[in-house]
MMTF fields as JSON, N, C-alpha, C and O atoms, coordinates in Angstrom:
{
  "mmtfVersion": "1.0.0",
  "mmtfProducer": "UNKNOWN",
  "numBonds": 635,
  "numAtoms": 636,
  "numGroups": 159,
  "numChains": 1,
  "numModels": 1,
  "chainsPerModel": [1],
  "groupsPerChain": [159],
  "chainIdList": ["A"],
  "bondAtomList": [4, 2, 8, 6, 12, 10, 16, 14, 20, 18, 24, 22, 28, 26, 32, 30, 36, 34, 40, 38, 44, 42, 48, 46, 52, 50, 56, 54, 60, 58, 64, 62, 68, 66, 72, 70, 76, 74, 80, 78, 84, 82, 88, 86, 92, 90, 96, 94, 100, 98, 104, 102, 108, 106, 112, 110, 116, 114, 120, 118, 124, 122, 128, 126, 132, 130, 136, 134, 140, 138, 144, 142, 148, 146, 152, 150, 156, 154, 160, 158, 164, 162, 168, 166, 172, 170, 176, 174, 180, 178, 184, 182, 188, 186, 192, 190, 196, 194, 200, 198, 204, 202, 208, 206, 212, 210, 216, 214, 220, 218, 224, 222, 228, 226, 232, 230, 236, 234, 240, 238, 244, 242, 248, 246, 252, 250, 256, 254, 260, 258, 264, 262, 268, 266, 272, 270, 276, 274, 280, 278, 284, 282, 288, 286, 292, 290, 296, 294, 300, 298, 304, 302, 308, 306, 312, 310, 316, 314, 320, 318, 324, 322, 328, 326, 332, 330, 336, 334, 340, 338, 344, 342, 348, 346, 352, 350, 356, 354, 360, 358, 364, 362, 368, 366, 372, 370, 376, 374, 380, 378, 384, 382, 388, 386, 392, 390, 396, 394, 400, 398, 404, 402, 408, 406, 412, 410, 416, 414, 420, 418, 424, 422, 428, 426, 432, 430, 436, 434, 440, 438, 444, 442, 448, 446, 452, 450, 456, 454, 460, 458, 464, 462, 468, 466, 472, 470, 476, 474, 480, 478, 484, 482, 488, 486, 492, 490, 496, 494, 500, 498, 504, 502, 508, 506, 512, 510, 516, 514, 520, 518, 524, 522, 528, 526, 532, 530, 536, 534, 540, 538, 544, 542, 548, 546, 552, 550, 556, 554, 560, 558, 564, 562, 568, 566, 572, 570, 576, 574, 580, 578, 584, 582, 588, 586, 592, 590, 596, 594, 600, 598, 604, 602, 608, 606, 612, 610, 616, 614, 620, 618, 624, 622, 628, 626, 632, 630],
  "bondOrderList": [1, 1, 1, 1, 1, 1, 1, 1, 1, 1, 1, 1, 1, 1, 1, 1, 1, 1, 1, 1, 1, 1, 1, 1, 1, 1, 1, 1, 1, 1, 1, 1, 1, 1, 1, 1, 1, 1, 1, 1, 1, 1, 1, 1, 1, 1, 1, 1, 1, 1, 1, 1, 1, 1, 1, 1, 1, 1, 1, 1, 1, 1, 1, 1, 1, 1, 1, 1, 1, 1, 1, 1, 1, 1, 1, 1, 1, 1, 1, 1, 1, 1, 1, 1, 1, 1, 1, 1, 1, 1, 1, 1, 1, 1, 1, 1, 1, 1, 1, 1, 1, 1, 1, 1, 1, 1, 1, 1, 1, 1, 1, 1, 1, 1, 1, 1, 1, 1, 1, 1, 1, 1, 1, 1, 1, 1, 1, 1, 1, 1, 1, 1, 1, 1, 1, 1, 1, 1, 1, 1, 1, 1, 1, 1, 1, 1, 1, 1, 1, 1, 1, 1, 1, 1, 1, 1, 1, 1],
  "groupList": [{"groupName": "UNK", "atomNameList": ["N", "CA", "C", "O"], "elementList": ["N", "C", "C", "O"], "formalChargeList": [0, 0, 0, 0], "bondAtomList": [1, 0, 2, 1, 3, 2], "bondOrderList": [1, 1, 2], "singleLetterCode": "X", "chemCompType": "L-PEPTIDE LINKING"}],
  "groupTypeList": [0, 0, 0, 0, 0, 0, 0, 0, 0, 0, 0, 0, 0, 0, 0, 0, 0, 0, 0, 0, 0, 0, 0, 0, 0, 0, 0, 0, 0, 0, 0, 0, 0, 0, 0, 0, 0, 0, 0, 0, 0, 0, 0, 0, 0, 0, 0, 0, 0, 0, 0, 0, 0, 0, 0, 0, 0, 0, 0, 0, 0, 0, 0, 0, 0, 0, 0, 0, 0, 0, 0, 0, 0, 0, 0, 0, 0, 0, 0, 0, 0, 0, 0, 0, 0, 0, 0, 0, 0, 0, 0, 0, 0, 0, 0, 0, 0, 0, 0, 0, 0, 0, 0, 0, 0, 0, 0, 0, 0, 0, 0, 0, 0, 0, 0, 0, 0, 0, 0, 0, 0, 0, 0, 0, 0, 0, 0, 0, 0, 0, 0, 0, 0, 0, 0, 0, 0, 0, 0, 0, 0, 0, 0, 0, 0, 0, 0, 0, 0, 0, 0, 0, 0, 0, 0, 0, 0, 0, 0],
  "groupIdList": [1, 2, 3, 4, 5, 6, 7, 8, 9, 10, 11, 12, 13, 14, 15, 16, 17, 18, 19, 20, 21, 22, 23, 24, 25, 26, 27, 28, 29, 30, 31, 32, 33, 34, 35, 36, 37, 38, 39, 40, 41, 42, 43, 44, 45, 46, 47, 48, 49, 50, 51, 52, 53, 54, 55, 56, 57, 58, 59, 60, 61, 62, 63, 64, 65, 66, 67, 68, 69, 70, 71, 72, 73, 74, 75, 76, 77, 78, 79, 80, 81, 82, 83, 84, 85, 86, 87, 88, 89, 90, 91, 92, 93, 94, 95, 96, 97, 98, 99, 100, 101, 102, 103, 104, 105, 106, 107, 108, 109, 110, 111, 112, 113, 114, 115, 116, 117, 118, 119, 120, 121, 122, 123, 124, 125, 126, 127, 128, 129, 130, 131, 132, 133, 134, 135, 136, 137, 138, 139, 140, 141, 142, 143, 144, 145, 146, 147, 148, 149, 150, 151, 152, 153, 154, 155, 156, 157, 158, 159],
  "secStructList": [7, 7, 7, 7, 7, 7, 7, 7, 7, 7, 7, 1, 1, 7, 7, 1, 7, 7, 1, 1, 7, 2, 2, 2, 2, 2, 2, 2, 2, 2, 6, 7, 6, 6, 7, 1, 7, 7, 7, 2, 2, 2, 2, 2, 2, 2, 2, 2, 2, 2, 2, 2, 2, 2, 2, 2, 2, 2, 2, 2, 2, 2, 2, 2, 2, 2, 6, 1, 1, 1, 7, 7, 1, 1, 7, 7, 2, 2, 2, 2, 2, 2, 2, 2, 2, 2, 7, 4, 4, 4, 4, 4, 4, 6, 6, 6, 1, 7, 7, 7, 7, 7, 2, 2, 2, 2, 2, 2, 2, 2, 2, 2, 2, 2, 2, 2, 2, 2, 4, 4, 4, 4, 1, 7, 7, 7, 6, 6, 1, 7, 7, 7, 6, 6, 1, 7, 1, 1, 7, 7, 7, 7, 7, 7, 1, 1, 7, 2, 2, 2, 2, 2, 2, 2, 2, 7, 6, 6, 7],
  "xCoordList": [36.51, 35.595, 34.192, 33.733, 33.504, 32.19, 31.134, 31.252, 30.1, 29.004, 28.099, 27.954, 27.509, 26.557, 25.17, 24.48, 24.788, 23.494, 22.559, 21.753, 22.68, 21.765, 20.406, 20.338, 19.339, 18.019, 17.624, 17.995, 16.865, 16.335, 14.962, 14.097, 14.763, 13.496, 12.398, 12.6, 11.228, 10.134, 9.564, 9.563, 9.092, 8.519, 7.139, 6.381, 6.825, 5.524, 4.449, 3.262, 4.869, 3.894, 4.055, 5.097, 3.01, 3.042, 3.882, 3.597, 4.912, 5.819, 5.575, 6.069, 4.834, 4.604, 5.628, 5.58, 6.575, 7.566, 7.49, 7.047, 7.927, 7.927, 9.308, 10.062, 9.624, 10.932, 10.94, 11.956, 9.817, 9.724, 9.606, 8.993, 10.178, 10.134, 8.727, 8.16, 8.187, 6.838, 6.74, 5.709, 7.778, 7.75, 7.571, 6.814, 8.271, 8.133, 6.759, 6.186, 6.233, 4.886, 3.863, 2.955, 4.012, 3.078, 3.226, 2.244, 4.438, 4.659, 3.965, 3.366, 4.056, 3.399, 1.887, 1.193, 1.377, -0.068, -0.523, -1.596, 0.258, -0.142, -0.135, -0.729, 0.51, 0.511, -0.843, -1.132, -1.67, -2.992, -3.921, -4.02, -4.59, -5.492, -6.748, -7.339, -7.164, -8.391, -8.224, -9.214, -7.01, -6.755, -6.15, -5.074, -6.86, -6.341, -5.412, -4.354, -5.814, -4.987, -4.958, -5.882, -3.864, -3.714, -3.127, -2.097, -3.789, -3.31, -2.089, -1.817, -1.377, -0.201, -0.589, 0.137, -1.739, -2.187, -2.489, -2.133, -3.149, -3.478, -2.21, -2.111, -1.247, 0.022, 0.76, 1.374, 0.694, 1.34, 0.694, 1.394, -0.636, -1.339, -1.038, -0.845, -0.998, -0.665, 0.769, 1.025, 1.687, 3.08, 3.192, 3.906, 2.503, 2.541, 1.946, 2.474, 0.851, 0.227, 1.144, 1.214, 1.847, 2.781, 3.928, 4.354, 4.419, 5.489, 5.024, 5.757, 3.801, 3.266, 3.114, 3.426, 2.631, 2.469, 3.814, 3.95, 4.797, 6.12, 6.733, 7.391, 6.518, 7.02, 6.397, 7.086, 5.099, 4.406, 4.925, 5.171, 5.096, 5.59, 6.997, 7.286, 7.853, 9.231, 9.251, 10.029, 8.414, 8.36, 7.922, 8.515, 6.89, 6.427, 7.492, 7.671, 8.189, 9.269, 10.401, 10.976, 10.726, 11.798, 11.398, 12.248, 10.121, 9.645, 9.814, 10.11, 9.631, 9.846, 11.329, 11.673, 12.201, 13.65, 14.053, 14.855, 13.501, 13.853, 13.4, 13.996, 12.354, 11.836, 12.633, 12.375, 13.582, 14.395, 15.408, 15.658, 15.983, 17.002, 18.236, 18.794, 18.653, 19.802, 19.319, 19.316, 18.915, 18.413, 19.527, 20.699, 19.103, 20.016, 19.62, 18.539, 20.502, 20.189, 19.549, 18.836, 19.794, 19.283, 18.036, 17.912, 17.132, 15.906, 16.097, 16.574, 15.714, 15.835, 14.453, 13.444, 14.417, 13.14, 12.327, 11.113, 12.987, 12.26, 11.614, 10.593, 12.195, 11.592, 10.297, 9.304, 10.318, 9.11, 8.037, 6.865, 8.439, 7.492, 6.9, 5.71, 7.721, 7.208, 6.249, 5.241, 6.55, 5.652, 4.316, 3.266, 4.35, 3.113, 2.292, 1.064, 2.966, 2.258, 1.716, 0.672, 2.401, 2.025, 1.118, 0.27, 1.275, 0.521, -0.798, -0.811, -1.889, -3.206, -3.52, -4.077, -3.177, -3.534, -2.592, -2.754, -1.624, -0.764, -1.039, -0.312, -2.067, -2.357, -2.72, -2.559, -3.206, -3.571, -2.359, -2.515, -1.161, 0.074, 0.597, 1.675, -0.139, 0.374, 0.639, 1.521, -0.092, 0.174, 1.38, 2.094, 1.592, 2.664, 4.012, 5.053, 3.97, 5.192, 5.07, 4.833, 5.224, 5.103, 6.339, 7.418, 6.148, 7.309, 8.185, 7.691, 9.471, 10.392, 10.466, 10.217, 10.809, 11.01, 12.294, 12.664, 12.952, 14.211, 13.908, 12.773, 14.937, 14.769, 14.361, 13.577, 14.892, 14.557, 13.05, 12.41, 12.499, 11.068, 10.236, 9.207, 10.684, 9.985, 9.976, 8.947, 11.127, 11.225, 10.354, 9.731, 10.301, 9.463, 7.989, 7.228, 7.589, 6.206, 5.888, 4.795, 6.848, 6.65, 6.568, 5.745, 7.424, 7.397, 6.112, 5.637, 5.556, 4.311, 3.163, 2.227, 3.217, 2.163, 2.381, 1.442, 3.554, 3.874, 3.117, 2.697, 2.903, 2.199, 0.759, 0.228, 0.134, -1.211, -1.256, -2.206, -0.234, -0.211, 0.458, 0.329, 1.164, 1.879, 0.901, 1.211, -0.253, -1.201, -1.766, -2.024, -1.957, -2.492, -1.438, -1.788, -0.172, 0.872, 1.104, 1.849, 0.491, 0.705, -0.239, -0.258, -1.012, -1.845, -3.279, -4.11, -3.599, -4.945, -5.541, -5.037, -6.593, -7.282, -8.742, -9.138, -9.523, -10.955, -11.267, -10.359, -12.538, -12.925, -12.505, -12.205, -12.481, -12.063, -10.576, -10.136, -9.801, -8.332, -7.829, -6.732, -8.607, -8.138, -8.224, -8.992, -7.451, -7.476, -7.176, -6.18, -8.005, -7.778, -8.691, -9.604, -8.445, -9.236, -10.651, -11.568, -10.842, -12.175, -13.064, -14.259, -12.504, -13.272, -13.968, -13.359, -15.205, -15.844, -15.184, -14.669, -15.2, -14.534, -15.269, -14.624, -16.579, -17.364, -18.17, -18.862, -18.069, -18.863, -20.188, -20.216, -21.289, -22.625, -23.017, -22.701, -23.718, -24.217, -25.411, -26.171, -25.589, -26.736, -28.038, -28.108, -29.039, -30.344, -31.208, -31.381, -31.756, -32.59, -33.905, -34.37, -34.482, -35.702, -36.899, -37.732, -36.974, -38.078, -37.538, -36.473, -38.256, -37.837, -38.663, -39.58, -38.331, -39.038, -40.494, -41.351, -40.807, -42.198, -43.017, -44.18, -42.424, -43.141, -43.437, -44.5, -42.521, -42.722, -43.839, -44.686, -43.861, -44.926, -46.278, -47.284, -46.307, -47.587, -48.122, -49.339, -47.294, -47.787, -48.205, -49.092, -47.569, -47.926, -49.175, -49.961, -49.38, -50.535, -51.368, -51.19, -52.239, -53.009, -54.008, -54.469, -54.367, -55.37, -54.791, -55.571, -53.538, -52.989, -52.79, -52.33],
  "yCoordList": [7.483, 8.003, 7.501, 7.693, 6.871, 6.314, 7.42, 8.5, 7.087, 8.031, 8.029, 7.013, 9.15, 9.261, 8.899, 9.74, 7.653, 7.229, 6.78, 5.866, 7.43, 7.101, 7.726, 8.856, 7.005, 7.53, 8.679, 8.724, 9.604, 10.722, 10.303, 9.925, 10.366, 9.94, 10.93, 12.142, 10.415, 11.329, 11.998, 11.425, 13.2, 13.928, 13.373, 13.013, 13.309, 12.777, 13.862, 13.574, 15.106, 16.188, 17.175, 17.221, 17.966, 18.95, 20.136, 20.76, 20.449, 21.531, 22.79, 23.855, 22.709, 23.87, 24.005, 24.955, 23.053, 23.077, 21.747, 20.739, 21.76, 20.563, 20.404, 21.369, 19.191, 18.927, 19.167, 19.582, 18.911, 19.124, 20.619, 21.352, 21.077, 22.517, 22.958, 22.41, 23.942, 24.435, 25.062, 24.931, 25.728, 26.383, 25.348, 25.573, 24.224, 23.182, 22.538, 22.212, 22.355, 21.775, 22.694, 22.241, 24.015, 24.965, 24.987, 25.18, 24.793, 24.721, 23.5, 23.577, 22.377, 21.145, 21.327, 20.9, 21.953, 22.185, 23.122, 22.919, 24.129, 25.084, 24.458, 25.023, 23.32, 22.646, 22.012, 21.72, 21.8, 21.204, 22.25, 23.368, 21.893, 22.83, 23.123, 24.193, 22.199, 22.376, 23.362, 23.909, 23.594, 24.461, 25.767, 25.776, 26.879, 28.165, 28.803, 29.326, 28.757, 29.313, 28.349, 27.564, 28.434, 27.578, 28.429, 29.079, 28.417, 29.231, 28.57, 27.391, 29.331, 28.806, 27.713, 26.731, 27.884, 26.885, 25.555, 24.492, 25.62, 24.388, 23.694, 22.469, 24.456, 23.879, 23.228, 22.172, 23.872, 23.317, 21.99, 21.032, 21.935, 20.706, 19.586, 18.437, 19.916, 18.914, 18.404, 17.206, 19.301, 18.919, 18.036, 17.033, 18.39, 17.583, 16.204, 15.21, 16.13, 14.829, 13.985, 12.767, 14.627, 13.894, 13.316, 12.183, 14.1, 13.609, 12.41, 11.434, 12.496, 11.373, 10.13, 9.023, 10.313, 9.177, 8.549, 7.326, 9.38, 8.85, 8.132, 7.104, 8.671, 8.01, 6.63, 5.676, 6.522, 5.231, 4.251, 3.085, 4.718, 3.871, 3.346, 2.168, 4.219, 3.821, 2.863, 1.909, 3.105, 2.227, 0.829, -0.159, 0.739, -0.561, -1.257, -2.472, -0.489, -1.061, -1.561, -2.615, -0.815, -1.241, -2.49, -3.335, -2.621, -3.843, -5.055, -6.152, -4.868, -5.95, -6.326, -7.508, -5.322, -5.576, -6.343, -7.274, -5.957, -6.619, -8.073, -8.891, -8.405, -9.775, -10.717, -11.921, -10.205, -11.048, -11.84, -11.556, -12.845, -13.657, -12.844, -12.978, -12.004, -11.134, -9.685, -9.08, -9.128, -7.75, -6.752, -6.93, -5.711, -4.65, -3.349, -3.236, -2.375, -1.062, -0.147, 0.79, -0.409, 0.458, -0.152, -1.371, 0.703, 0.265, 0.422, 1.451, -0.618, -0.61, -0.599, -0.747, -0.425, -0.37, -1.634, -1.574, -2.763, -4.034, -4.155, -4.827, -3.51, -3.515, -2.704, -3.111, -1.561, -0.743, -1.494, -1.488, -2.138, -2.908, -4.075, -4.367, -4.739, -5.822, -5.297, -5.938, -4.144, -3.548, -3.186, -3.388, -2.657, -2.309, -3.564, -3.535, -4.664, -5.897, -6.59, -7.24, -6.46, -7.216, -6.457, -7.069, -5.16, -4.367, -3.932, -3.348, -4.234, -4.022, -2.558, -2.245, -1.663, -0.262, 0.463, 1.661, -0.239, 0.332, -0.264, 0.024, -1.086, -1.758, -0.788, -1.119, 0.404, 1.371, 1.836, 2.435, 1.571, 1.951, 0.864, 1.018, -0.233, -1.364, -1.01, -1.608, -0.064, 0.352, 1.286, 1.301, 2.053, 3.036, 2.387, 2.755, 1.418, 0.748, -0.743, -1.528, -1.152, -2.587, -3.349, -2.784, -4.659, -5.507, -5.62, -5.664, -5.666, -5.813, -7.278, -8.162, -7.526, -8.887, -8.947, -7.99, -10.074, -10.224, -10.43, -10.707, -10.29, -10.5, -11.936, -12.195, -12.867, -14.276, -14.513, -15.259, -13.874, -13.991, -13.34, -13.879, -12.193, -11.504, -12.352, -12.473, -12.942, -13.757, -14.995, -15.399, -15.613, -16.789, -16.425, -17.189, -15.293, -14.848, -14.545, -14.847, -13.944, -13.607, -14.87, -14.956, -15.862, -17.125, -17.911, -18.627, -17.794, -18.483, -17.886, -18.601, -16.597, -15.94, -16.098, -15.879, -16.461, -16.542, -17.654, -17.398, -18.876, -19.897, -19.504, -19.986, -18.658, -18.229, -17.408, -17.509, -16.599, -15.753, -16.433, -15.952, -17.529, -18.204, -18.854, -18.926, -19.326, -19.985, -19.004, -19.385, -17.774, -16.778, -16.238, -15.597, -16.466, -15.893, -16.672, -16.198, -17.866, -18.625, -18.19, -18.823, -17.145, -16.599, -17.1, -16.605, -18.047, -18.573, -18.224, -18.65, -17.464, -17.177, -16.88, -16.603, -16.94, -16.741, -15.256, -14.428, -14.924, -13.522, -12.823, -11.63, -13.554, -12.927, -13.11, -12.947, -13.441, -13.534, -14.614, -14.491, -15.653, -16.769, -18.028, -18.098, -19.013, -20.287, -21.359, -21.277, -22.343, -23.411, -24.592, -24.485, -25.729, -26.929, -26.78, -27.441, -25.917, -25.769, -24.868, -24.758, -24.217, -23.359, -24.21, -25.163, -23.914, -24.648, -24.351, -23.254, -25.319, -25.175, -24.165, -23.404, -24.136, -23.217, -22.337, -22.816, -21.064, -20.152, -19.931, -19.641, -20.061, -19.879, -18.409, -17.73, -17.935, -16.569, -16.494, -17.458, -15.401, -15.286, -15.262, -14.647, -15.916, -15.985, -14.863, -14.751, -14.025, -12.935, -13.48, -14.55, -12.733, -13.194, -13.208, -14.113, -12.236, -12.219, -12.481, -11.979, -13.257, -13.571, -12.755, -12.036, -12.874, -12.105, -12.52, -11.673, -13.804, -14.26, -13.65, -13.297, -13.523, -12.923, -11.45, -10.955, -10.754, -9.338, -9.189, -8.308, -10.054, -9.992, -10.298, -9.68, -11.226, -11.588, -10.44, -10.261, -9.672, -8.553, -7.381, -6.621, -7.214, -6.12, -6.415, -5.506, -7.656, -8.072, -9.075, -10.278, -8.653, -9.642, -10.399, -11.46, -9.918, -10.581, -11.803, -12.699, -11.92, -13.03, -14.267, -15.266],
  "zCoordList": [16.895, 17.882, 17.547, 16.421, 18.482, 18.206, 18.095, 18.673, 17.32, 17.155, 18.382, 19.061, 18.647, 19.737, 19.181, 18.606, 19.363, 18.841, 19.961, 19.788, 21.092, 22.188, 21.877, 21.394, 22.148, 21.797, 22.71, 23.883, 22.145, 22.904, 23.406, 22.615, 24.691, 25.285, 24.903, 24.982, 24.487, 24.126, 25.378, 26.468, 25.191, 26.321, 26.636, 25.736, 27.915, 28.344, 28.408, 28.259, 28.631, 28.754, 27.61, 26.957, 27.374, 26.305, 26.741, 27.763, 25.973, 26.345, 25.528, 25.899, 24.432, 23.58, 22.487, 21.705, 22.415, 21.341, 20.597, 21.148, 19.341, 18.524, 17.897, 17.776, 17.507, 16.889, 15.397, 14.839, 14.744, 13.304, 13.011, 13.788, 11.911, 11.609, 11.171, 10.226, 11.865, 11.561, 10.172, 9.511, 9.727, 8.424, 7.301, 6.357, 7.413, 6.385, 6.431, 5.391, 7.625, 7.748, 7.118, 6.42, 7.369, 6.747, 5.226, 4.509, 4.737, 3.286, 2.684, 1.611, 3.391, 2.928, 2.957, 2.034, 4.002, 4.098, 2.981, 2.413, 2.658, 1.614, 0.233, -0.686, 0.046, -1.261, -1.582, -2.742, -0.559, -0.756, -1.367, -0.861, -2.437, -3.118, -2.309, -2.458, -1.46, -0.69, 0.464, 0.951, 0.903, 2.06, 1.555, 0.957, 1.805, 1.336, 2.376, 2.028, 3.658, 4.719, 5.896, 6.11, 6.656, 7.834, 8.957, 8.783, 10.097, 11.217, 11.855, 11.629, 12.638, 13.336, 14.325, 14.489, 14.987, 15.95, 15.261, 15.771, 14.097, 13.359, 12.883, 12.959, 12.397, 11.972, 13.14, 12.985, 14.318, 15.499, 15.901, 16.228, 15.876, 16.251, 15.258, 15.656, 13.977, 12.95, 13.159, 13.039, 13.468, 13.705, 14.945, 14.922, 16.02, 17.236, 16.996, 17.493, 16.241, 15.933, 15.063, 15.228, 14.136, 13.275, 14.104, 13.884, 15.053, 15.921, 16.759, 16.92, 17.286, 18.066, 17.207, 17.645, 15.975, 15.071, 14.725, 14.725, 14.433, 14.089, 15.291, 15.132, 16.491, 17.685, 17.853, 18.215, 17.592, 17.694, 16.644, 16.954, 15.394, 14.314, 14.619, 14.41, 15.107, 15.417, 16.608, 16.618, 17.599, 18.766, 18.356, 18.789, 17.527, 17.064, 16.2, 16.292, 15.372, 14.557, 15.435, 15.166, 16.481, 17.369, 18.146, 18.428, 18.497, 19.155, 18.239, 18.713, 16.951, 15.976, 15.955, 15.908, 15.991, 16.0, 17.252, 17.179, 18.402, 19.659, 19.688, 20.39, 18.936, 18.951, 18.037, 18.035, 17.273, 16.398, 17.215, 18.386, 16.552, 17.238, 17.59, 18.68, 16.661, 16.893, 16.837, 15.765, 17.96, 17.923, 17.541, 17.872, 16.84, 16.421, 17.091, 17.667, 17.009, 17.569, 16.537, 16.894, 15.279, 14.215, 13.59, 13.479, 13.19, 12.521, 11.024, 10.546, 10.292, 8.832, 8.202, 8.891, 6.902, 6.179, 6.394, 6.588, 6.358, 6.499, 7.882, 8.023, 8.911, 10.237, 10.245, 10.848, 9.574, 9.479, 8.678, 9.053, 7.579, 6.77, 7.567, 7.445, 8.378, 9.226, 10.276, 10.572, 10.84, 11.833, 11.203, 11.813, 9.994, 9.29, 9.0, 9.08, 8.662, 8.35, 9.609, 9.549, 10.733, 11.938, 12.901, 13.55, 13.005, 13.978, 13.317, 12.233, 14.0, 13.396, 13.11, 12.058, 14.018, 13.794, 12.831, 12.601, 12.273, 11.233, 9.862, 8.912, 9.74, 8.473, 7.358, 6.183, 7.701, 6.662, 5.865, 4.801, 6.358, 5.654, 4.729, 4.155, 4.57, 3.803, 2.335, 1.719, 1.767, 0.381, 0.292, -0.71, 1.34, 1.339, 1.693, 1.148, 2.612, 3.084, 2.785, 3.703, 1.533, 1.236, 1.67, 1.844, 1.842, 2.149, 0.912, -0.215, 1.135, 0.007, -0.382, 0.437, -1.633, -2.088, -2.904, -3.584, -2.821, -3.555, -5.038, -5.424, -5.848, -7.282, -7.566, -8.479, -6.786, -6.95, -6.708, -7.449, -5.671, -5.391, -6.504, -6.912, -6.985, -8.065, -9.326, -9.991, -9.656, -10.867, -10.762, -11.744, -9.561, -9.377, -9.544, -10.137, -9.037, -9.188, -10.643, -11.122, -11.348, -12.757, -13.6, -14.511, -13.299, -14.041, -13.767, -14.648, -12.597, -12.277, -13.076, -13.436, -13.357, -14.129, -15.626, -16.391, -16.07, -17.493, -18.233, -19.362, -17.694, -18.47, -18.831, -19.831, -18.053, -18.371, -19.651, -20.428, -19.867, -21.05, -22.233, -23.359, -22.019, -23.105, -24.079, -25.269, -23.643, -24.526, -25.55, -26.692, -25.164, -26.079, -27.021, -28.012, -26.757, -27.595, -28.88, -29.738, -29.06, -30.282, -31.396, -32.452, -31.202, -32.253, -32.214, -32.977, -31.371, -31.307, -29.95, -28.911, -29.969, -28.729, -28.996, -30.128, -27.958, -28.089, -28.01, -27.936, -28.025, -27.988, -26.717, -26.733, -25.61, -24.352, -24.078, -22.94, -25.092, -25.059, -24.1, -23.556, -23.891, -23.078, -23.902, -24.862, -23.541, -24.232, -23.223, -22.504, -23.156, -22.216, -22.511, -23.33, -21.84, -22.068, -21.541, -22.03, -20.548, -19.986, -20.828, -20.554, -21.856, -22.736, -23.804, -24.29, -24.189, -25.274, -26.613, -26.83, -27.495, -28.787, -29.659, -30.381, -29.614, -30.425, -29.496, -28.599, -29.724, -28.911, -29.604, -30.8, -28.878, -29.44, -29.332, -28.355, -30.369, -30.347, -29.402, -29.301, -28.726, -27.818, -28.617, -29.681, -28.113, -28.758, -28.198, -26.984, -29.094, -28.582, -28.018, -28.412, -27.104, -26.445, -27.4, -27.346, -28.241, -29.215, -30.604, -30.963, -31.383, -32.758, -33.72, -33.323, -34.989, -36.02, -36.106, -36.357, -35.905, -35.985, -34.851, -35.048, -33.672, -32.549, -32.823, -32.448, -33.463, -33.767, -34.786, -34.641, -35.845, -36.862, -36.225, -36.575, -35.312, -34.681, -33.849, -33.789, -33.221, -32.431, -33.285, -32.899, -34.466, -35.359, -36.163, -36.427, -36.556, -37.355, -36.576, -36.769, -35.733, -34.957, -35.83, -35.411, -37.011, -37.851, -38.534, -38.856, -38.776, -39.534, -38.771, -39.323]
}
């Protein structure tokens, strides 16, 4: 028997009801230390705004799925990550919903960064822990602006 996975059309007008459970939303709000109490009306508005935001995120993700060569009916994590990367008003989620990378891509990135640290692992490095051909062989000590003779001249103007 096939599953009933037909989408539920979002309501266009405000009905006074929400799909997300208000009790859980109020529990999440009460976890914030800055908020001591939250009225039922405020919780309802937050819940309604969350539903609108989720509807927008899912719609944009589904548009990404439809633009593929082989469109699917189900939305996957990579579709949401692509929507966050491509849609300008969802860019603020880029830290929360990063693009996934394969182990092969991760290893290639790690190997590309490895030669930089390999030079310092042989036991020879400079004060700033780097070693390279562009670094000078001898580091010079900074020269102070005033020398001992200048200090003596200011203390003993007669000499």
